[in-house]
PDB file of N, CA and C in Angstrom:
ATOM      1  N   MET V  19      14.366  17.205 -32.797  1.00 44.00           N
ATOM      2  CA  MET V  19      14.323  16.180 -33.085  1.00 44.00           C
ATOM      3  C   MET V  19      15.025  15.233 -31.908  1.00 44.00           C
ATOM      4  N   SER V  20      14.514  13.967 -31.413  1.00 46.00           N
ATOM      5  CA  SER V  20      14.969  13.149 -30.280  1.00 46.00           C
ATOM      6  C   SER V  20      15.967  12.118 -30.915  1.00 46.00           C
ATOM      7  N   ASP V  21      16.728  11.921 -29.974  1.00 44.00           N
ATOM      8  CA  ASP V  21      17.624  10.767 -30.589  1.00 44.00           C
ATOM      9  C   ASP V  21      17.120   9.477 -30.351  1.00 44.00           C
ATOM     10  N   PRO V  22      17.123   8.562 -31.542  1.00 51.00           N
ATOM     11  CA  PRO V  22      16.468   7.270 -31.329  1.00 51.00           C
ATOM     12  C   PRO V  22      16.868   6.329 -30.368  1.00 51.00           C
ATOM     13  N   ASN V  23      18.409   6.776 -30.230  1.00 45.00           N
ATOM     14  CA  ASN V  23      19.258   5.735 -29.224  1.00 45.00           C
ATOM     15  C   ASN V  23      18.986   6.095 -27.730  1.00 45.00           C
ATOM     16  N   VAL V  24      18.039   7.119 -27.175  1.00 44.00           N
ATOM     17  CA  VAL V  24      17.593   7.606 -26.115  1.00 44.00           C
ATOM     18  C   VAL V  24      16.196   6.946 -25.666  1.00 44.00           C
ATOM     19  N   PRO V  25      15.976   5.910 -24.569  1.00 40.00           N
ATOM     20  CA  PRO V  25      14.586   5.576 -24.568  1.00 40.00           C
ATOM     21  C   PRO V  25      13.532   6.658 -24.310  1.00 40.00           C
ATOM     22  N   ASP V  26      12.397   6.821 -24.487  1.00 40.00           N
ATOM     23  CA  ASP V  26      11.435   7.940 -24.557  1.00 40.00           C
ATOM     24  C   ASP V  26      10.569   7.435 -22.979  1.00 40.00           C
ATOM     25  N   PHE V  27      10.826   7.668 -21.900  1.00 37.00           N
ATOM     26  CA  PHE V  27       9.967   7.462 -20.885  1.00 37.00           C
ATOM     27  C   PHE V  27       8.748   8.507 -20.532  1.00 37.00           C
ATOM     28  N   SER V  28       8.442   9.256 -21.467  1.00 40.00           N
ATOM     29  CA  SER V  28       7.494  10.215 -21.175  1.00 40.00           C
ATOM     30  C   SER V  28       6.121   9.727 -20.985  1.00 40.00           C
ATOM     31  N   ALA V  29       5.943   8.717 -21.727  1.00 44.00           N
ATOM     32  CA  ALA V  29       4.567   7.904 -21.565  1.00 44.00           C
ATOM     33  C   ALA V  29       4.363   7.401 -20.103  1.00 44.00           C
ATOM     34  N   LEU V  30       5.497   7.180 -19.449  1.00 42.00           N
ATOM     35  CA  LEU V  30       5.522   6.654 -17.649  1.00 42.00           C
ATOM     36  C   LEU V  30       5.133   7.576 -16.970  1.00 42.00           C
ATOM     37  N   GLU V  31       5.014   8.877 -17.396  1.00 49.00           N
ATOM     38  CA  GLU V  31       4.520   9.783 -16.004  1.00 49.00           C
ATOM     39  C   GLU V  31       3.502   9.309 -15.303  1.00 49.00           C
ATOM     40  N   GLY V  32       3.941   9.377 -13.880  1.00 54.00           N
ATOM     41  CA  GLY V  32       2.949   9.087 -12.880  1.00 54.00           C
ATOM     42  C   GLY V  32       3.268   7.803 -12.354  1.00 54.00           C
ATOM     43  N   GLY V  33       4.255   7.013 -13.004  1.00 73.00           N
ATOM     44  CA  GLY V  33       4.591   5.614 -12.968  1.00 73.00           C
ATOM     45  C   GLY V  33       4.785   5.625 -11.089  1.00 73.00           C
ATOM     46  N   GLU V  34       5.545   6.627 -10.617  1.00 79.00           N
ATOM     47  CA  GLU V  34       5.831   6.461  -9.040  1.00 79.00           C
ATOM     48  C   GLU V  34       4.264   6.482  -8.324  1.00 79.00           C
ATOM     49  N   GLU V  35       3.549   7.443  -8.644  1.00 85.00           N
ATOM     50  CA  GLU V  35       2.265   7.425  -8.083  1.00 85.00           C
ATOM     51  C   GLU V  35       1.482   5.863  -8.451  1.00 85.00           C
ATOM     52  N   GLN V  36       1.478   5.594  -9.391  1.00 89.00           N
ATOM     53  CA  GLN V  36       0.605   4.044  -9.464  1.00 89.00           C
ATOM     54  C   GLN V  36       1.539   2.908  -8.691  1.00 89.00           C
ATOM     55  N   GLN V  37       2.872   2.838  -8.593  1.00 89.00           N
ATOM     56  CA  GLN V  37       3.594   1.988  -7.513  1.00 89.00           C
ATOM     57  C   GLN V  37       2.981   2.230  -6.360  1.00 89.00           C
ATOM     58  N   ALA V  38       3.159   3.193  -6.032  1.00 91.00           N
ATOM     59  CA  ALA V  38       2.544   3.656  -4.578  1.00 91.00           C
ATOM     60  C   ALA V  38       1.211   3.155  -4.198  1.00 91.00           C
ATOM     61  N   PHE V  39       0.091   3.867  -5.236  1.00 92.00           N
ATOM     62  CA  PHE V  39      -1.104   2.966  -5.228  1.00 92.00           C
ATOM     63  C   PHE V  39      -1.258   1.680  -4.838  1.00 92.00           C
ATOM     64  N   ASP V  40      -0.507   1.044  -5.892  1.00 92.00           N
ATOM     65  CA  ASP V  40      -0.358  -0.833  -5.765  1.00 92.00           C
ATOM     66  C   ASP V  40      -0.063  -1.036  -4.568  1.00 92.00           C
ATOM     67  N   ALA V  41       1.416  -0.507  -4.050  1.00 93.00           N
ATOM     68  CA  ALA V  41       1.562  -1.021  -2.869  1.00 93.00           C
ATOM     69  C   ALA V  41       0.732  -0.806  -1.706  1.00 93.00           C
ATOM     70  N   VAL V  42       0.093   0.150  -1.618  1.00 95.00           N
ATOM     71  CA  VAL V  42      -0.663   0.696  -0.413  1.00 95.00           C
ATOM     72  C   VAL V  42      -2.060  -0.247  -0.418  1.00 95.00           C
ATOM     73  N   ARG V  43      -2.453  -0.390  -1.869  1.00 95.00           N
ATOM     74  CA  ARG V  43      -3.561  -1.278  -2.019  1.00 95.00           C
ATOM     75  C   ARG V  43      -3.104  -2.726  -1.483  1.00 95.00           C
ATOM     76  N   ALA V  44      -2.001  -3.339  -1.718  1.00 95.00           N
ATOM     77  CA  ALA V  44      -1.831  -4.585  -1.449  1.00 95.00           C
ATOM     78  C   ALA V  44      -1.783  -4.668  -0.147  1.00 95.00           C
ATOM     79  N   VAL V  45      -1.172  -3.652   0.946  1.00 96.00           N
ATOM     80  CA  VAL V  45      -1.377  -3.499   2.251  1.00 96.00           C
ATOM     81  C   VAL V  45      -2.520  -3.718   2.612  1.00 96.00           C
ATOM     82  N   VAL V  46      -3.506  -2.755   2.190  1.00 97.00           N
ATOM     83  CA  VAL V  46      -4.850  -2.586   2.752  1.00 97.00           C
ATOM     84  C   VAL V  46      -5.539  -3.913   2.480  1.00 97.00           C
ATOM     85  N   ASN V  47      -5.359  -4.543   1.440  1.00 97.00           N
ATOM     86  CA  ASN V  47      -5.867  -5.937   1.143  1.00 97.00           C
ATOM     87  C   ASN V  47      -5.496  -6.947   2.244  1.00 97.00           C
ATOM     88  N   TRP V  48      -4.316  -6.958   2.666  1.00 97.00           N
ATOM     89  CA  TRP V  48      -3.759  -7.932   3.583  1.00 97.00           C
ATOM     90  C   TRP V  48      -4.499  -7.411   4.858  1.00 97.00           C
ATOM     91  N   TYR V  49      -4.574  -6.141   5.253  1.00 98.00           N
ATOM     92  CA  TYR V  49      -5.185  -6.091   6.461  1.00 98.00           C
ATOM     93  C   TYR V  49      -6.816  -6.439   6.567  1.00 98.00           C
ATOM     94  N   THR V  50      -7.292  -6.174   5.375  1.00 98.00           N
ATOM     95  CA  THR V  50      -8.726  -6.704   5.088  1.00 98.00           C
ATOM     96  C   THR V  50      -9.179  -8.155   5.070  1.00 98.00           C
ATOM     97  N   THR V  51      -7.953  -8.800   4.742  1.00 97.00           N
ATOM     98  CA  THR V  51      -7.941 -10.141   4.685  1.00 97.00           C
ATOM     99  C   THR V  51      -7.944 -10.852   6.260  1.00 97.00           C
ATOM    100  N   GLN V  52      -6.928 -10.151   6.828  1.00 97.00           N
ATOM    101  CA  GLN V  52      -6.805 -10.567   8.123  1.00 97.00           C
ATOM    102  C   GLN V  52      -7.891 -10.319   9.079  1.00 97.00           C
ATOM    103  N   LEU V  53      -8.406  -9.291   9.038  1.00 97.00           N
ATOM    104  CA  LEU V  53      -9.817  -8.756   9.930  1.00 97.00           C
ATOM    105  C   LEU V  53     -11.178  -9.781   9.216  1.00 97.00           C
ATOM    106  N   ALA V  54     -11.098 -10.304   8.322  1.00 97.00           N
ATOM    107  CA  ALA V  54     -12.117 -11.029   7.870  1.00 97.00           C
ATOM    108  C   ALA V  54     -11.771 -12.561   8.453  1.00 97.00           C
ATOM    109  N   ALA V  55     -10.612 -12.721   8.624  1.00 97.00           N
ATOM    110  CA  ALA V  55      -9.951 -14.006   9.221  1.00 97.00           C
ATOM    111  C   ALA V  55     -10.290 -14.165  10.708  1.00 97.00           C
ATOM    112  N   GLU V  56     -10.158 -12.917  11.175  1.00 96.00           N
ATOM    113  CA  GLU V  56     -10.293 -12.525  12.840  1.00 96.00           C
ATOM    114  C   GLU V  56     -11.589 -12.675  12.851  1.00 96.00           C
ATOM    115  N   HIS V  57     -12.427 -12.113  12.153  1.00 94.00           N
ATOM    116  CA  HIS V  57     -13.791 -11.840  12.255  1.00 94.00           C
ATOM    117  C   HIS V  57     -14.260 -13.563  12.556  1.00 94.00           C
ATOM    118  N   ARG V  58     -14.142 -14.217  11.629  1.00 96.00           N
ATOM    119  CA  ARG V  58     -14.489 -15.541  11.328  1.00 96.00           C
ATOM    120  C   ARG V  58     -13.971 -16.367  12.533  1.00 96.00           C
ATOM    121  N   ALA V  59     -13.129 -16.168  13.245  1.00 95.00           N
ATOM    122  CA  ALA V  59     -12.492 -17.041  14.148  1.00 95.00           C
ATOM    123  C   ALA V  59     -13.758 -17.496  15.190  1.00 95.00           C
ATOM    124  N   PRO V  60     -13.460 -18.364  15.798  1.00 95.00           N
ATOM    125  CA  PRO V  60     -14.489 -18.991  16.901  1.00 95.00           C
ATOM    126  C   PRO V  60     -14.710 -17.890  18.170  1.00 95.00           C
ATOM    127  N   VAL V  61     -13.379 -17.256  18.333  1.00 95.00           N
ATOM    128  CA  VAL V  61     -13.545 -16.295  19.508  1.00 95.00           C
ATOM    129  C   VAL V  61     -12.641 -14.961  18.997  1.00 95.00           C
ATOM    130  N   PRO V  62     -13.225 -14.138  18.346  1.00 94.00           N
ATOM    131  CA  PRO V  62     -12.510 -13.156  17.688  1.00 94.00           C
ATOM    132  C   PRO V  62     -11.535 -12.376  18.800  1.00 94.00           C
ATOM    133  N   ASP V  63     -10.477 -11.945  18.526  1.00 97.00           N
ATOM    134  CA  ASP V  63      -9.208 -10.915  19.129  1.00 97.00           C
ATOM    135  C   ASP V  63      -9.898  -9.790  19.059  1.00 97.00           C
ATOM    136  N   GLU V  64     -10.496  -8.976  19.867  1.00 96.00           N
ATOM    137  CA  GLU V  64     -11.111  -7.758  19.725  1.00 96.00           C
ATOM    138  C   GLU V  64     -10.028  -6.625  19.423  1.00 96.00           C
ATOM    139  N   THR V  65      -8.737  -6.889  20.589  1.00 97.00           N
ATOM    140  CA  THR V  65      -7.458  -5.993  20.383  1.00 97.00           C
ATOM    141  C   THR V  65      -6.880  -6.089  19.012  1.00 97.00           C
ATOM    142  N   ARG V  66      -6.895  -7.456  18.656  1.00 96.00           N
ATOM    143  CA  ARG V  66      -6.107  -7.501  17.263  1.00 96.00           C
ATOM    144  C   ARG V  66      -7.128  -6.924  16.146  1.00 96.00           C
ATOM    145  N   MET V  67      -8.199  -7.091  16.292  1.00 97.00           N
ATOM    146  CA  MET V  67      -9.232  -6.272  15.136  1.00 97.00           C
ATOM    147  C   MET V  67      -9.072  -5.038  15.378  1.00 97.00           C
ATOM    148  N   GLY V  68      -8.828  -4.311  16.742  1.00 97.00           N
ATOM    149  CA  GLY V  68      -8.857  -3.237  16.516  1.00 97.00           C
ATOM    150  C   GLY V  68      -7.651  -2.461  15.997  1.00 97.00           C
ATOM    151  N   GLU V  69      -6.470  -3.180  16.237  1.00 97.00           N
ATOM    152  CA  GLU V  69      -5.297  -2.972  15.738  1.00 97.00           C
ATOM    153  C   GLU V  69      -5.277  -3.050  14.085  1.00 97.00           C
ATOM    154  N   LEU V  70      -5.797  -4.026  13.614  1.00 97.00           N
ATOM    155  CA  LEU V  70      -5.891  -4.291  12.012  1.00 97.00           C
ATOM    156  C   LEU V  70      -6.698  -3.341  11.626  1.00 97.00           C
ATOM    157  N   LYS V  71      -8.008  -2.819  12.148  1.00 98.00           N
ATOM    158  CA  LYS V  71      -8.719  -1.699  11.584  1.00 98.00           C
ATOM    159  C   LYS V  71      -7.993  -0.292  11.325  1.00 98.00           C
ATOM    160  N   ALA V  72      -7.086  -0.025  12.568  1.00 98.00           N
ATOM    161  CA  ALA V  72      -6.704   1.213  12.748  1.00 98.00           C
ATOM    162  C   ALA V  72      -5.168   1.293  11.550  1.00 98.00           C
ATOM    163  N   ALA V  73      -4.711   0.108  11.523  1.00 98.00           N
ATOM    164  CA  ALA V  73      -3.680  -0.029  10.601  1.00 98.00           C
ATOM    165  C   ALA V  73      -4.079   0.262   9.227  1.00 98.00           C
ATOM    166  N   ARG V  74      -5.132  -0.549   8.937  1.00 98.00           N
ATOM    167  CA  ARG V  74      -5.853  -0.439   7.601  1.00 98.00           C
ATOM    168  C   ARG V  74      -6.142   1.166   7.274  1.00 98.00           C
ATOM    169  N   GLN V  75      -6.896   1.727   8.321  1.00 98.00           N
ATOM    170  CA  GLN V  75      -7.188   2.938   8.134  1.00 98.00           C
ATOM    171  C   GLN V  75      -6.057   3.961   7.774  1.00 98.00           C
ATOM    172  N   ALA V  76      -4.941   3.837   8.363  1.00 97.00           N
ATOM    173  CA  ALA V  76      -3.913   4.692   8.310  1.00 97.00           C
ATOM    174  C   ALA V  76      -3.470   4.485   6.881  1.00 97.00           C
ATOM    175  N   ALA V  77      -3.353   3.160   6.384  1.00 97.00           N
ATOM    176  CA  ALA V  77      -2.753   2.684   4.871  1.00 97.00           C
ATOM    177  C   ALA V  77      -3.837   3.503   4.119  1.00 97.00           C
ATOM    178  N   LEU V  78      -5.108   3.383   4.309  1.00 97.00           N
ATOM    179  CA  LEU V  78      -6.212   4.216   3.449  1.00 97.00           C
ATOM    180  C   LEU V  78      -5.913   5.611   3.298  1.00 97.00           C
ATOM    181  N   ASP V  79      -5.682   6.247   4.465  1.00 96.00           N
ATOM    182  CA  ASP V  79      -5.331   7.730   4.670  1.00 96.00           C
ATOM    183  C   ASP V  79      -4.180   7.987   3.837  1.00 96.00           C
ATOM    184  N   ASP V  80      -3.047   7.103   3.957  1.00 95.00           N
ATOM    185  CA  ASP V  80      -2.050   7.259   3.029  1.00 95.00           C
ATOM    186  C   ASP V  80      -2.200   7.376   1.701  1.00 95.00           C
ATOM    187  N   GLN V  81      -3.106   6.207   1.033  1.00 95.00           N
ATOM    188  CA  GLN V  81      -3.481   6.151  -0.264  1.00 95.00           C
ATOM    189  C   GLN V  81      -4.275   7.360  -0.500  1.00 95.00           C
ATOM    190  N   ALA V  82      -5.071   7.904   0.148  1.00 94.00           N
ATOM    191  CA  ALA V  82      -5.955   9.308  -0.314  1.00 94.00           C
ATOM    192  C   ALA V  82      -4.778  10.356  -0.389  1.00 94.00           C
ATOM    193  N   GLN V  83      -3.813  10.626   0.356  1.00 93.00           N
ATOM    194  CA  GLN V  83      -2.634  11.616   0.316  1.00 93.00           C
ATOM    195  C   GLN V  83      -1.965  11.212  -1.093  1.00 93.00           C
ATOM    196  N   LEU V  84      -2.064  10.396  -1.856  1.00 92.00           N
ATOM    197  CA  LEU V  84      -1.236  10.312  -2.926  1.00 92.00           C
ATOM    198  C   LEU V  84      -1.732  10.992  -4.239  1.00 92.00           C
ATOM    199  N   ALA V  85      -2.995  11.242  -3.746  1.00 89.00           N
ATOM    200  CA  ALA V  85      -3.673  12.379  -5.114  1.00 89.00           C
ATOM    201  C   ALA V  85      -2.870  13.491  -5.184  1.00 89.00           C
ATOM    202  N   THR V  86      -2.350  14.012  -4.224  1.00 92.00           N
ATOM    203  CA  THR V  86      -1.689  15.132  -4.234  1.00 92.00           C
ATOM    204  C   THR V  86      -0.124  15.135  -4.122  1.00 92.00           C
ATOM    205  N   ALA V  87       0.404  13.988  -4.115  1.00 91.00           N
ATOM    206  CA  ALA V  87       1.920  13.619  -3.690  1.00 91.00           C
ATOM    207  C   ALA V  87       2.748  13.730  -4.796  1.00 91.00           C
ATOM    208  N   ASP V  88       3.937  14.682  -4.759  1.00 90.00           N
ATOM    209  CA  ASP V  88       4.690  14.670  -5.703  1.00 90.00           C
ATOM    210  C   ASP V  88       5.406  13.538  -6.087  1.00 90.00           C
ATOM    211  N   PRO V  89       6.227  13.119  -7.294  1.00 90.00           N
ATOM    212  CA  PRO V  89       6.989  12.050  -7.567  1.00 90.00           C
ATOM    213  C   PRO V  89       7.652  11.249  -6.329  1.00 90.00           C
ATOM    214  N   GLU V  90       8.622  12.234  -5.706  1.00 91.00           N
ATOM    215  CA  GLU V  90       9.369  11.925  -4.606  1.00 91.00           C
ATOM    216  C   GLU V  90       8.797  11.596  -3.525  1.00 91.00           C
ATOM    217  N   GLU V  91       7.675  11.872  -3.263  1.00 92.00           N
ATOM    218  CA  GLU V  91       6.849  11.531  -1.990  1.00 92.00           C
ATOM    219  C   GLU V  91       6.094   9.909  -2.401  1.00 92.00           C
ATOM    220  N   ALA V  92       5.854  10.025  -3.634  1.00 92.00           N
ATOM    221  CA  ALA V  92       4.915   8.734  -3.966  1.00 92.00           C
ATOM    222  C   ALA V  92       6.110   7.655  -4.009  1.00 92.00           C
ATOM    223  N   ALA V  93       7.437   8.052  -4.629  1.00 91.00           N
ATOM    224  CA  ALA V  93       8.352   6.968  -4.491  1.00 91.00           C
ATOM    225  C   ALA V  93       8.318   6.496  -2.857  1.00 91.00           C
ATOM    226  N   ARG V  94       8.690   7.576  -1.976  1.00 93.00           N
ATOM    227  CA  ARG V  94       8.982   7.099  -0.760  1.00 93.00           C
ATOM    228  C   ARG V  94       7.585   6.318  -0.295  1.00 93.00           C
ATOM    229  N   VAL V  95       6.533   6.728  -0.421  1.00 94.00           N
ATOM    230  CA  VAL V  95       5.448   5.984  -0.027  1.00 94.00           C
ATOM    231  C   VAL V  95       5.426   4.465  -0.722  1.00 94.00           C
ATOM    232  N   ALA V  96       5.603   4.356  -1.893  1.00 93.00           N
ATOM    233  CA  ALA V  96       5.813   3.129  -2.536  1.00 93.00           C
ATOM    234  C   ALA V  96       6.773   2.014  -1.584  1.00 93.00           C
ATOM    235  N   ALA V  97       7.990   2.841  -1.468  1.00 93.00           N
ATOM    236  CA  ALA V  97       9.228   1.880  -0.853  1.00 93.00           C
ATOM    237  C   ALA V  97       8.593   1.627   0.694  1.00 93.00           C
ATOM    238  N   VAL V  98       8.062   2.399   1.479  1.00 95.00           N
ATOM    239  CA  VAL V  98       7.656   2.140   2.757  1.00 95.00           C
ATOM    240  C   VAL V  98       6.508   1.047   2.786  1.00 95.00           C
ATOM    241  N   TYR V  99       5.740   1.138   1.800  1.00 95.00           N
ATOM    242  CA  TYR V  99       4.576   0.188   1.651  1.00 95.00           C
ATOM    243  C   TYR V  99       4.825  -1.162   1.183  1.00 95.00           C
ATOM    244  N   ALA V 100       5.807  -1.018   0.464  1.00 94.00           N
ATOM    245  CA  ALA V 100       6.273  -2.472  -0.174  1.00 94.00           C
ATOM    246  C   ALA V 100       7.101  -3.038   1.235  1.00 94.00           C
ATOM    247  N   ALA V 101       7.807  -2.490   1.556  1.00 94.00           N
ATOM    248  CA  ALA V 101       8.926  -3.002   3.017  1.00 94.00           C
ATOM    249  C   ALA V 101       7.767  -3.481   3.770  1.00 94.00           C
ATOM    250  N   ARG V 102       6.517  -2.645   4.119  1.00 95.00           N
ATOM    251  CA  ARG V 102       5.649  -3.333   5.108  1.00 95.00           C
ATOM    252  C   ARG V 102       4.943  -4.544   4.540  1.00 95.00           C
ATOM    253  N   LEU V 103       4.364  -4.645   3.220  1.00 94.00           N
ATOM    254  CA  LEU V 103       3.957  -5.782   2.893  1.00 94.00           C
ATOM    255  C   LEU V 103       4.865  -6.952   2.878  1.00 94.00           C
ATOM    256  N   LYS V 104       6.052  -6.864   2.649  1.00 94.00           N
ATOM    257  CA  LYS V 104       7.026  -8.126   2.625  1.00 94.00           C
ATOM    258  C   LYS V 104       7.147  -8.224   4.139  1.00 94.00           C
ATOM    259  N   GLU V 105       7.079  -7.252   5.184  1.00 95.00           N
ATOM    260  CA  GLU V 105       7.123  -7.822   6.699  1.00 95.00           C
ATOM    261  C   GLU V 105       6.148  -8.357   7.142  1.00 95.00           C
ATOM    262  N   LEU V 106       4.943  -7.747   6.713  1.00 94.00           N
ATOM    263  CA  LEU V 106       3.506  -8.407   6.875  1.00 94.00           C
ATOM    264  C   LEU V 106       3.464  -9.968   6.522  1.00 94.00           C
ATOM    265  N   THR V 107       3.710 -10.221   4.977  1.00 93.00           N
ATOM    266  CA  THR V 107       3.869 -11.377   4.634  1.00 93.00           C
ATOM    267  C   THR V 107       4.833 -12.469   4.913  1.00 93.00           C
ATOM    268  N   GLN V 108       5.585 -12.173   5.647  1.00 93.00           N
ATOM    269  CA  GLN V 108       6.745 -12.938   6.347  1.00 93.00           C
ATOM    270  C   GLN V 108       6.589 -13.369   7.605  1.00 93.00           C
ATOM    271  N   SER V 109       5.834 -12.745   8.175  1.00 74.00           N
ATOM    272  CA  SER V 109       5.371 -13.134   9.809  1.00 74.00           C
ATOM    273  C   SER V 109       4.562 -14.161   9.948  1.00 74.00           C
TER     274      SER V 109
END
Protein backbone atom coordinates (compact mmCIF):
# COMPACT_ATOMS: atom_id res chain seq x y z
CA MET A 1 0.00 0.00 0.00
CA SER A 2 1.41 3.40 -0.92
CA ASP A 3 1.75 6.26 1.52
CA PRO A 4 -0.88 8.94 0.75
CA ASN A 5 1.58 11.64 1.90
CA VAL A 6 4.11 10.75 -0.83
CA PRO A 7 3.30 12.12 -4.29
CA ASP A 8 2.91 9.51 -7.02
CA PHE A 9 4.90 10.55 -10.08
CA SER A 10 4.54 7.24 -11.93
CA ALA A 11 2.23 8.83 -14.49
CA LEU A 12 5.00 11.28 -15.38
CA GLU A 13 7.27 8.64 -16.87
CA GLY A 14 8.82 10.01 -20.03
CA GLY A 15 8.71 13.57 -18.79
CA GLU A 16 12.37 14.14 -19.61
CA GLU A 17 11.85 12.86 -23.13
CA GLN A 18 8.87 15.17 -23.71
CA GLN A 19 10.73 18.18 -22.33
CA ALA A 20 13.70 17.40 -24.56
CA PHE A 21 11.45 16.95 -27.59
CA ASP A 22 9.70 20.27 -26.88
CA ALA A 23 13.00 22.11 -26.40
CA VAL A 24 14.46 20.74 -29.63
CA ARG A 25 11.23 21.47 -31.51
CA ALA A 26 11.31 25.09 -30.31
CA VAL A 27 14.87 25.48 -31.60
CA VAL A 28 13.96 23.84 -34.93
CA ASN A 29 11.02 26.25 -35.22
CA TRP A 30 13.33 29.21 -34.54
CA TYR A 31 15.68 28.10 -37.32
CA THR A 32 12.75 27.52 -39.69
CA THR A 33 11.40 31.01 -39.00
CA GLN A 34 14.83 32.55 -39.58
CA LEU A 35 15.23 30.61 -42.82
CA ALA A 36 11.85 31.83 -44.06
CA ALA A 37 12.73 35.42 -43.21
CA GLU A 38 16.10 35.14 -44.93
CA HIS A 39 14.48 33.57 -47.98
CA ARG A 40 12.05 36.51 -48.21
CA ALA A 41 14.83 39.09 -47.91
CA PRO A 42 15.44 41.22 -51.01
CA VAL A 43 18.96 39.75 -51.20
CA PRO A 44 19.09 36.51 -49.19
CA ASP A 45 22.40 35.81 -47.47
CA GLU A 46 23.28 32.38 -48.85
CA THR A 47 25.98 31.84 -46.22
CA ARG A 48 23.56 32.53 -43.38
CA MET A 49 20.94 30.32 -45.00
CA GLY A 50 23.46 27.48 -45.21
CA GLU A 51 24.36 27.92 -41.54
CA LEU A 52 20.70 27.99 -40.52
CA LYS A 53 19.92 24.88 -42.57
CA ALA A 54 22.87 23.00 -41.08
CA ALA A 55 21.94 24.00 -37.53
CA ARG A 56 18.30 23.05 -38.11
CA GLN A 57 19.34 19.67 -39.52
CA ALA A 58 21.60 19.03 -36.52
CA ALA A 59 18.66 19.77 -34.22
CA LEU A 60 16.41 17.45 -36.22
CA ASP A 61 19.06 14.73 -35.95
CA ASP A 62 19.21 15.22 -32.17
CA GLN A 63 15.42 15.07 -32.05
CA ALA A 64 15.45 11.74 -33.88
CA GLN A 65 17.97 10.37 -31.36
CA LEU A 66 15.54 11.10 -28.51
CA ALA A 67 13.51 8.04 -29.50
CA THR A 68 16.22 5.83 -27.97
CA ALA A 69 17.61 8.19 -25.34
CA ASP A 70 17.57 7.22 -21.68
CA PRO A 71 16.12 9.71 -19.17
CA GLU A 72 19.54 11.14 -18.29
CA GLU A 73 20.42 11.78 -21.94
CA ALA A 74 16.99 13.28 -22.56
CA ALA A 75 17.45 15.61 -19.59
CA ARG A 76 20.86 16.66 -20.96
CA VAL A 77 19.39 17.34 -24.41
CA ALA A 78 16.54 19.33 -22.86
CA ALA A 79 19.00 21.50 -20.92
CA VAL A 80 21.25 22.06 -23.95
CA TYR A 81 18.37 23.04 -26.20
CA ALA A 82 16.67 25.22 -23.59
CA ALA A 83 19.95 27.13 -23.23
CA ARG A 84 20.36 27.33 -27.01
CA LEU A 85 16.83 28.70 -27.45
CA LYS A 86 17.47 31.31 -24.79
CA GLU A 87 20.71 32.29 -26.52
CA LEU A 88 19.07 32.45 -29.94
CA THR A 89 16.11 34.53 -28.81
CA GLN A 90 18.25 36.99 -26.85
CA SER A 91 20.62 37.77 -29.72
